[in-house]
Structures are given as C-alpha cells and as structure tokens.
Amino acid sequence: MQYTSLRHIQSALKSGETSVLGLVKDYLKNIEENVHLNAYVEVFSDEAMENAKTLDIKIKETPDSLGKLFGCIVSIKDLICYKNHYISAGSKILDGFESQFSATAVQAIVNEDAIIIGRTNCDEFGMGSANTNSYFGPVKNGADDTRISGGSSGGAAVSVQTNTCLIALGTDTGGSVRQPASFCGVVGYKPTYGMVSRHGLIAYASSFDQIGIIARQTEDIDCIMSIISVLDDYDSTMFQKALYKDESFKAKQLSDIKIAYIEEAFDNEVLDPLIKNEISNRLDSLQSEGVLVHKIQFPLLEYLVPCYYILTTAEASSNLSRYDGVRYGYRSPNAVTLDDMYVLSRTEGFGQEVKKRIMLGSFVLSEAYYEAYFTKAQQIRQMVIDHLILIFRDYDFIVMPTAPKVAWPLAEKPDDPLEIYMSDIYTVLANLAGIPAISIPLGNNIENMPFGIQLLGAAKEDKKLLWFAKKLNFAEHLI
Ligand code: GLN
C-alpha cells in the first residue's frame, strides 16, 4: 500500500480497489513494524477497525452521506484531547487522565468521517526540540533510528514518515510541527494564530500555541484546514471572521510573486552550508521562473530565541500551575501534609525540562525582574510584529531554512542547553508574530537525512501560503 494523498485513497475506496478496513490494517501493520521508533504512546487498534467497518458499509450503502474525510486516517499528538481516551502530554503528571471532551479540531475531523488511529509521543507539554523530553522515552527518526526525530511533535512526524497514517495533528508553539517535519522529510504547517481553535489543546504557552498539520502533500493540509478552521466559542482568541474557508484568494502567476529572504538567517554560522546551498539553488530556479527574489535585512533575528524563551516560559509557569496533584492525573503517594502533596506531586510528576522552564518563567515574572525581562520581551515581540507587517507590504512570502541542520544523533547530548534552544532560531519567528508558516521537504544530505525549506506568509493569508507551497512541489520527487 502506498497511497500518499487523500484524493488517491478516496478514489481507490470508491472504485473498490481497497476498503477502509484494509487501509487501517495496513497502517496498523506499519505501526507494528516501526514500534522501535516509539512514535505512538497508544494505538486505538480495535476502535479504528470497528470505525473502518462501519465506514465500509456506509461507502456501499449510503455513499451520499459520507463525510469529506472518509478514508483519512489520522494520528493525534498526546497534547490534543480525544473524548474518553487517555491523554498525558508526554508527562507522568497526567498519568491515568482521560479527556472529558474532544478538541474542536478533533471533533471536526471525526464528524467528517476521519478515523483516529492513535496518540503520538511528544516532548513533555511540547517543551523540546528533539523529542527526548518525553516521559515515554525518545522518538527515533525513521530515516535513521540512531537519530532524533525532532520535536516536540516527533511522534507525529514519524507517524506520517513511516506511513502509519495519512495525516498527523501536532501542535506548534515555536516550531514543533515544522522542525520534526523537516527532520523526517514530510510537510509541516502551522496556521495563523487564531485560525484553529485551541480548545482541547493542552496549553504550553497560550499566546503561541496552535494546532498544526503534518502530511505528505500540501493538498491534504488544505483539505484538513478547510475542516478544522471553524468558529469556536470555546476559544476567545480565535478570529471571528476570515477563517480559512472564507479567505478570499485568487491564484496568481508566478511572475507576480515576490519573495524575501533574510540575510541574517542565511549568513549565519549555525546554518549547515549544504542546506544554505540547496535553498539558494532553489531560489535561483524560482527566479528563472519569474519570481522576484530579494535579500532583506532583519536585525531582530538574534533576539528571537531569547524573546521566545522568556515569554513562553512565563506563560508555561502560569499554565502548568493547575497540575497540583488535586485535579488531574498523578498524586504522590508519599505525601503526609497538604503542602507535601502539592510539592511531591509536582516534583515527582514533572520532568527536568518542564521544571527548568517553570522556574525560569517564575523568575522572569517575579517582581524584581518583570520589567527587565518579561516587559522587554513583550516590547521586542511587538517590534517583530511591526517589522513583519512592513515586510509583507512589499513581499508575498519570506523564505528561511526550517532548521540549521539535519536531525542529530540521539547519543549526541549537547552540554549547553542553550545550544538546543538556539536550534529553534528559524521557527520561533512565526509564533512570535502569529503568522502562518510551512516546512516543505527540500532534499537529503549525504547520509540520507532529510531537511526542509520554510515559507512564511502574512497573517490570515494561509490559503495563499498553501497555494504557493503546493506550486513549489519540491516534495514531489522525494515521496
Ligand atoms: N522547541 C521549542 C520549545 O522547546 C518549540 C516547542 C513547540 O513548538 N511546542 O519550546
């Protein structure tokens, strides 16, 4: 079985070439064959097969009542709620916790006959860039299982990479969908902030978090977006208008497109020369097709990572205060007093990276340092947004690498934690500014490790961004 797009799957189902049950069984077999990669925390085998059988009957007997996503098999990150199923955010602290409701995005795809096949492993509460911060152990890359998958949606990226589902729903606070997608040779997209409801997405940093999509084809991302971008009273930060479906966009000629690439991003010592080279070759060929490509300056680039980590840890320290051993999941059995119960439940329940970030966040919000760190970072965030508005007045898209290098070996543990934080240099911009961004596979290095190219668009111009990403089709020859 090698169906790489929903279009192919649906026509094969309609012609009787395959059945939904057959599809699900094939995916389950692939899950089993790749179990060593640790991409899934839980597989919903029986349930997925039951749902497949029901859908096969519907295809035969009442085809007019089929939802738009029949035949679409989806994995969901362990940070996205699915009613009556366990969810643990890659953490011990949510041990035994069951979702009381489905995330709005999950409900929307299920209503259209998508089938959820399992929940995927991730960094604890989405905090990480390598998927090595999960309570359930690291996720390994399907291209080389001695290497990391990327993170925090590592399981999601590997689930698509190894053909265990068609679509993965992940979350992206600072690159967690795009970076693992780049490391695994698949497409990863983060919508404009406010396009997709965050209801049912476990919060890490609420003003950054968005549900994102990983797929093999941009056209499938377009299809899923038109279904999950729905108004939702449960998320007050959502747009009330100009949601994905209503966005008016007419396809343009390539010769009408203007692209900017950021000088500081390319002339940066952290960037692998091969990736730099490959991107500039692609830009050259776009230019020869009539696209206008300009180099621009973005002097704020060096402030993005510090600004991101100050603001997200501040938000995280507040969001994670709800895990107190009383309401959700894990409660320490070793506590005698009430205070002990709070302290021990959190001490034993949270992993090291999460604790580090809660402490950092509490520090930057403390009375003595609030002005120096938190307020400053907020000011920089506003400057970034203002600067981008100016850029998007002149250009349709910004092009950047997705990550400075390919997936690194699992055994290679950087001594300096800042080194890992710095690897987010190209992805955090989209979340700081709330703009849409997509990583598309661009090539493989000499060791056959994939890397991607990143396109960023103006806020609310998601449709245009996906149109252009589809047009580029760099991915096609790799799939
Ligand atoms: N690597 C980033 C972090 O650790 C991004 C995480 C994410 O997007 N969830 O915060």
XYZ file of C-alpha atoms and ligand atoms in Angstrom:
489
model
C 0.000 0.000 0.000
C 1.392 3.394 -0.905
C -1.356 5.983 -1.029
C 0.184 9.360 -0.454
C -2.834 11.632 -0.714
C -6.448 11.614 0.364
C -7.512 12.058 -3.238
C -5.858 8.755 -4.180
C -7.277 6.972 -1.181
C -10.820 8.160 -1.821
C -10.780 7.184 -5.482
C -9.364 3.749 -4.557
C -12.144 3.347 -1.996
C -14.822 4.374 -4.434
C -13.576 2.030 -7.137
C -13.391 -0.829 -4.659
C -9.630 -1.193 -5.131
C -9.317 -1.108 -1.350
C -11.522 -0.841 1.749
C -11.195 1.347 4.803
C -10.645 -1.770 6.878
C -7.858 -2.831 4.515
C -6.279 0.593 4.829
C -6.451 0.589 8.614
C -4.985 -2.907 8.787
C -2.083 -1.841 6.581
C -1.414 1.180 8.760
C -1.582 -0.976 11.903
C 0.938 -3.345 10.345
C 3.251 -0.418 9.667
C 2.828 0.735 13.264
C 3.897 -2.703 14.444
C 6.883 -2.808 12.111
C 8.052 0.579 13.349
C 7.291 0.108 17.024
C 11.002 0.503 17.897
C 10.804 4.143 16.781
C 8.442 4.825 19.709
C 6.223 7.192 17.720
C 2.988 6.132 19.417
C 2.082 6.271 23.075
C -1.163 4.409 22.435
C -2.719 2.795 19.373
C -6.505 2.591 19.099
C -6.429 -0.636 17.023
C -9.802 -2.195 17.845
C -11.664 1.061 17.732
C -10.070 2.098 14.424
C -11.001 -1.261 12.876
C -14.588 -1.007 14.145
C -14.910 2.501 12.726
C -13.431 1.277 9.442
C -16.031 -1.476 9.170
C -18.866 0.995 9.767
C -17.428 3.295 7.132
C -17.096 0.480 4.591
C -20.813 -0.229 4.985
C -21.553 3.470 4.520
C -19.476 3.554 1.322
C -21.511 0.672 -0.057
C -24.962 1.526 1.196
C -25.244 5.276 1.676
C -22.353 6.894 -0.216
C -24.177 10.245 -0.273
C -23.879 10.511 3.476
C -20.077 10.147 3.502
C -18.080 12.851 5.240
C -15.379 14.754 3.377
C -12.624 12.863 5.177
C -13.701 9.272 4.630
C -10.602 7.157 4.299
C -8.468 9.726 6.102
C -6.581 8.012 8.919
C -5.142 10.444 11.451
C -2.777 10.304 14.413
C -3.103 12.902 17.162
C -0.351 14.247 19.361
C -0.558 13.372 23.044
C -1.396 17.032 23.760
C -4.717 17.078 21.909
C -7.871 15.837 23.617
C -9.980 12.994 22.243
C -13.046 12.258 24.338
C -12.904 9.166 26.560
C -9.283 8.494 25.623
C -6.221 8.878 27.774
C -4.054 11.944 27.278
C -0.786 12.569 29.075
C 1.121 15.413 27.354
C 4.195 13.164 27.374
C 4.212 13.559 31.153
C 3.920 11.432 34.259
C 1.845 14.132 35.896
C -1.177 13.311 33.725
C -0.906 9.609 34.447
C -4.308 7.980 34.108
C -6.083 11.146 32.965
C -8.866 10.753 30.410
C -10.111 13.525 28.126
C -13.603 14.659 29.082
C -14.222 16.133 25.641
C -12.650 16.216 22.194
C -10.663 19.168 20.939
C -12.720 21.216 18.499
C -10.331 20.278 15.669
C -10.560 16.578 16.503
C -14.347 16.694 16.688
C -14.438 18.486 13.334
C -12.453 15.783 11.531
C -14.289 12.931 13.227
C -17.593 14.499 12.128
C -16.287 14.231 8.564
C -15.532 10.503 8.956
C -11.803 10.688 9.652
C -10.550 7.825 11.826
C -8.138 8.432 14.698
C -5.600 5.620 14.833
C -3.634 6.565 17.937
C -1.916 9.215 20.002
C 1.649 10.105 19.277
C 4.615 10.596 21.547
C 5.931 14.125 22.151
C 8.159 16.193 24.372
C 6.599 16.771 27.781
C 3.998 19.540 27.401
C 5.521 20.318 23.997
C 8.773 21.528 25.550
C 11.687 20.409 23.449
C 13.256 20.217 20.014
C 14.344 16.594 19.895
C 11.538 14.541 21.452
C 13.963 13.435 24.108
C 11.962 15.070 26.925
C 9.071 12.607 26.901
C 8.125 10.514 29.928
C 7.616 7.703 27.389
C 11.170 7.860 26.060
C 12.607 9.384 22.897
C 11.164 9.057 19.401
C 13.649 7.859 16.796
C 13.861 9.023 13.231
C 12.515 6.656 10.556
C 15.338 7.680 8.208
C 17.978 6.568 10.741
C 16.933 5.155 14.086
C 20.116 6.280 15.812
C 18.989 9.868 15.327
C 16.358 12.078 16.902
C 13.009 12.684 15.242
C 12.932 16.359 16.111
C 10.342 17.786 18.458
C 8.194 18.377 20.147
C 5.800 16.649 17.690
C 8.380 13.931 16.923
C 5.892 11.074 17.107
C 3.525 12.936 14.775
C 6.216 13.477 12.138
C 7.448 9.884 12.336
C 3.854 8.590 12.163
C 3.497 10.179 8.714
C 7.080 9.452 7.645
C 6.663 5.713 8.260
C 3.239 5.552 6.635
C 1.292 4.616 9.745
C -1.414 7.203 8.995
C -2.106 9.797 6.327
C -2.290 12.912 8.492
C -0.914 13.833 11.895
C -2.285 16.590 14.088
C 0.508 18.148 16.103
C 0.994 21.382 17.982
C 3.379 24.208 17.220
C 4.406 26.740 19.861
C 7.820 27.545 18.448
C 8.333 25.139 15.562
C 7.196 21.797 16.937
C 5.363 20.813 13.783
C 7.728 22.301 11.197
C 11.068 21.221 12.659
C 10.309 17.489 13.079
C 8.617 17.555 9.660
C 11.860 18.918 8.226
C 13.898 16.234 10.042
C 11.609 13.466 8.780
C 11.103 14.560 5.158
C 7.389 15.420 5.389
C 5.343 18.626 5.162
C 4.575 20.516 8.391
C 2.314 23.529 8.646
C 1.440 25.979 11.406
C -1.633 28.154 10.758
C -2.036 31.830 11.591
C -2.675 32.223 15.309
C -6.468 32.263 15.712
C -7.289 30.185 12.614
C -7.771 26.928 14.503
C -9.381 26.610 17.902
C -7.070 25.807 20.812
C -9.970 24.293 22.737
C -8.821 20.835 23.778
C -5.144 21.552 23.148
C -3.230 21.282 26.423
C -1.660 24.692 26.947
C 2.076 25.276 26.975
C 2.260 28.979 26.030
C -1.239 30.120 25.129
C -0.353 33.138 23.019
C 1.939 30.974 20.861
C 0.241 27.556 20.685
C -1.543 26.407 17.538
C -2.637 23.020 16.298
C -0.618 22.220 13.171
C -0.794 19.580 10.466
C 1.783 17.097 9.177
C 1.192 15.345 5.847
C 2.915 14.170 2.701
C 1.050 16.537 0.441
C 0.163 20.178 0.776
C -3.205 19.491 -0.854
C -4.161 17.306 2.118
C -3.230 20.082 4.508
C -5.505 22.398 2.572
C -8.332 19.889 2.878
C -7.877 19.402 6.640
C -7.635 23.162 7.200
C -10.948 23.762 5.466
C -12.484 21.425 8.044
C -10.718 22.312 11.299
C -10.765 26.075 10.861
C -14.217 26.621 12.336
C -15.580 29.286 14.635
C -15.494 28.211 18.244
C -16.951 29.997 21.252
C -14.629 27.983 23.488
C -11.569 29.865 22.223
C -11.901 33.602 22.642
C -8.594 34.247 20.851
C -9.960 32.926 17.564
C -10.770 35.138 14.636
C -14.442 35.797 14.254
C -14.055 36.281 10.520
C -11.571 35.472 7.782
C -11.238 31.889 8.814
C -9.553 29.597 6.367
C -12.701 28.719 4.432
C -13.769 32.333 3.928
C -10.370 33.610 2.956
C -10.594 35.130 -0.468
C -7.599 34.318 -2.561
C -7.199 34.063 -6.286
C -4.310 32.078 -7.712
C -1.580 34.320 -9.077
C 1.027 33.971 -11.771
C 4.467 33.012 -10.502
C 5.758 36.191 -12.093
C 3.557 38.204 -9.707
C 5.163 36.681 -6.636
C 7.773 38.487 -4.571
C 9.880 36.608 -2.086
C 12.174 37.984 0.573
C 14.991 36.063 2.154
C 16.586 37.254 5.347
C 20.288 37.910 5.072
C 20.997 37.316 8.758
C 19.319 33.914 8.540
C 21.469 32.723 5.654
C 24.764 34.276 6.640
C 24.588 32.597 9.988
C 27.323 30.354 11.329
C 24.820 27.854 12.759
C 23.447 27.036 9.297
C 24.702 23.878 7.574
C 26.362 25.000 4.296
C 24.591 22.230 2.381
C 21.162 23.498 3.440
C 22.206 27.041 2.626
C 23.390 25.969 -0.786
C 20.322 23.939 -1.594
C 17.993 26.787 -0.650
C 19.905 29.295 -2.752
C 19.764 26.906 -5.721
C 16.005 26.718 -5.310
C 15.736 30.460 -5.072
C 17.756 30.761 -8.278
C 15.462 28.409 -10.121
C 12.405 30.278 -8.830
C 13.948 33.449 -10.120
C 14.372 31.902 -13.516
C 10.653 31.113 -13.478
C 9.911 34.793 -12.997
C 9.556 35.034 -9.207
C 11.143 38.151 -7.779
C 13.610 37.211 -5.028
C 15.154 39.899 -2.821
C 17.580 39.817 0.051
C 16.350 41.814 3.061
C 17.693 42.638 6.500
C 16.039 41.554 9.706
C 18.287 42.751 12.511
C 15.917 41.453 15.174
C 16.770 37.845 14.307
C 19.254 37.447 17.156
C 16.640 38.491 19.717
C 14.017 35.989 18.636
C 15.164 32.968 20.631
C 15.710 34.842 23.929
C 12.433 36.667 23.484
C 10.617 33.400 22.732
C 12.027 31.581 25.752
C 11.257 34.432 28.143
C 7.653 34.755 27.041
C 6.865 31.057 26.641
C 8.374 30.060 29.983
C 6.423 32.875 31.656
C 3.187 31.598 30.139
C 4.118 27.988 30.890
C 4.797 28.693 34.571
C 1.279 30.008 34.865
C -0.416 27.382 32.661
C 1.231 24.488 34.456
C 0.256 25.667 37.923
C -3.003 23.749 37.521
C -1.179 20.426 37.884
C -1.224 20.300 41.656
C -1.970 16.666 42.378
C -5.577 17.540 43.213
C -7.404 17.872 39.934
C -5.574 15.899 37.300
C -3.588 12.720 36.965
C -0.705 11.926 39.254
C -0.757 12.405 43.035
C 2.287 11.463 45.052
C 1.647 8.539 47.406
C 4.494 9.798 49.619
C 2.787 12.940 50.921
C 1.706 13.376 54.543
C 0.605 17.013 54.646
C -1.289 19.080 52.077
C 1.813 21.118 51.266
C 3.785 17.916 50.798
C 1.141 16.683 48.394
C 1.499 19.736 46.140
C 5.271 19.730 46.247
C 5.844 15.993 45.883
C 3.218 15.528 43.158
C 4.866 18.236 41.068
C 8.409 17.150 41.915
C 7.750 13.538 41.013
C 5.305 14.233 38.179
C 7.186 16.774 36.089
C 10.381 16.044 34.158
C 13.557 18.079 34.334
C 12.979 20.344 31.320
C 9.472 21.275 32.462
C 10.715 22.121 35.948
C 13.508 24.209 34.479
C 11.022 26.199 32.423
C 8.571 26.679 35.299
C 11.441 28.108 37.346
C 12.679 30.311 34.523
C 9.142 31.540 33.882
C 8.536 32.308 37.564
C 11.832 34.175 37.628
C 11.062 36.415 34.644
C 7.635 37.167 36.126
C 8.965 37.923 39.602
C 8.530 41.457 40.864
C 12.236 42.259 40.767
C 12.817 41.113 37.188
C 9.470 41.574 35.487
C 10.385 44.874 33.827
C 13.859 43.760 32.832
C 12.809 40.514 31.158
C 9.091 40.000 30.616
C 8.194 43.567 29.635
C 11.281 43.890 27.447
C 10.473 40.648 25.651
C 6.918 41.811 25.053
C 8.243 45.019 23.550
C 10.515 43.065 21.253
C 7.619 40.845 20.238
C 5.682 43.951 19.199
C 8.685 45.260 17.256
C 8.911 41.937 15.420
C 5.220 42.084 14.505
C 5.514 45.695 13.296
C 8.596 44.888 11.256
C 6.925 41.922 9.593
C 3.890 43.980 8.658
C 6.226 46.272 6.738
C 7.949 43.345 5.023
C 4.643 41.798 3.950
C 3.588 45.093 2.410
C 6.315 44.566 -0.168
C 6.649 40.804 -0.332
C 4.295 37.822 -0.539
C 6.484 35.381 1.356
C 9.623 35.080 3.412
C 11.874 32.096 2.817
C 14.096 30.651 5.527
C 15.610 27.324 6.460
C 13.366 25.339 8.810
C 16.267 24.262 10.994
C 20.003 24.968 10.928
C 20.955 21.317 10.457
C 19.600 17.814 9.965
C 18.461 15.549 12.818
C 21.379 14.884 15.129
C 22.389 11.522 16.698
C 20.456 10.590 19.820
C 23.715 9.952 21.620
C 24.881 13.494 20.960
C 23.731 15.344 24.040
C 24.767 18.997 23.864
C 26.477 20.092 27.117
C 24.977 23.519 26.836
C 21.147 23.545 26.885
C 21.233 26.880 25.074
C 22.572 25.051 22.048
C 19.274 23.193 21.686
C 17.278 26.374 22.269
C 19.289 28.073 19.523
C 18.260 25.373 17.055
C 14.793 26.997 17.111
C 16.210 30.163 15.567
C 14.253 29.881 12.307
C 10.929 28.616 13.599
C 10.044 30.841 16.567
C 9.507 33.911 14.382
C 6.168 32.630 13.047
C 4.835 32.002 16.556
C 6.085 35.292 17.989
C 4.259 37.117 15.206
C 1.298 34.713 14.902
C 1.865 34.289 11.161
C 1.432 31.083 9.127
C 4.463 29.017 8.116
C 5.142 25.749 6.377
C 8.134 23.449 6.077
C 8.451 21.559 2.803
C 10.969 18.763 2.178
C 13.829 20.102 0.123
C 16.453 17.376 -0.022
C 18.580 14.841 1.798
C 22.186 15.172 2.846
C 24.926 12.711 2.025
C 23.857 10.496 4.930
C 20.359 10.480 3.504
C 18.957 12.679 6.276
C 16.124 14.953 5.124
C 15.930 18.725 5.522
C 13.245 21.240 4.649
C 12.753 24.767 3.454
C 10.406 27.115 5.285
C 7.929 29.576 3.811
C 6.260 32.230 5.938
C 3.251 34.292 4.907
C 1.342 37.293 6.191
C -1.211 36.772 8.971
C -4.517 35.388 7.672
C -3.015 34.571 4.276
C -2.834 30.864 4.924
C -4.563 29.928 1.713
C -2.092 31.875 -0.341
C 0.796 30.278 1.532
C -0.510 26.760 0.918
C -1.208 27.584 -2.718
C 2.393 28.620 -3.212
C 3.757 25.690 -1.221
C 1.779 23.367 -3.474
C 3.062 25.163 -6.526
C 6.663 24.648 -5.456
C 6.170 20.924 -5.126
C 9.762 20.420 -4.080
C 8.408 17.467 -2.196
C 7.087 15.535 -5.125
C 10.319 13.909 -6.202
C 11.076 12.838 -2.647
C 7.865 10.992 -1.970
N 11.473 23.725 20.604
C 10.587 24.725 21.073
C 10.480 24.646 22.581
O 11.094 23.812 23.143
C 9.265 24.629 20.403
C 8.293 23.737 21.054
C 6.926 23.730 20.436
O 6.698 24.297 19.357
N 5.991 23.141 21.161
O 9.816 25.404 23.194
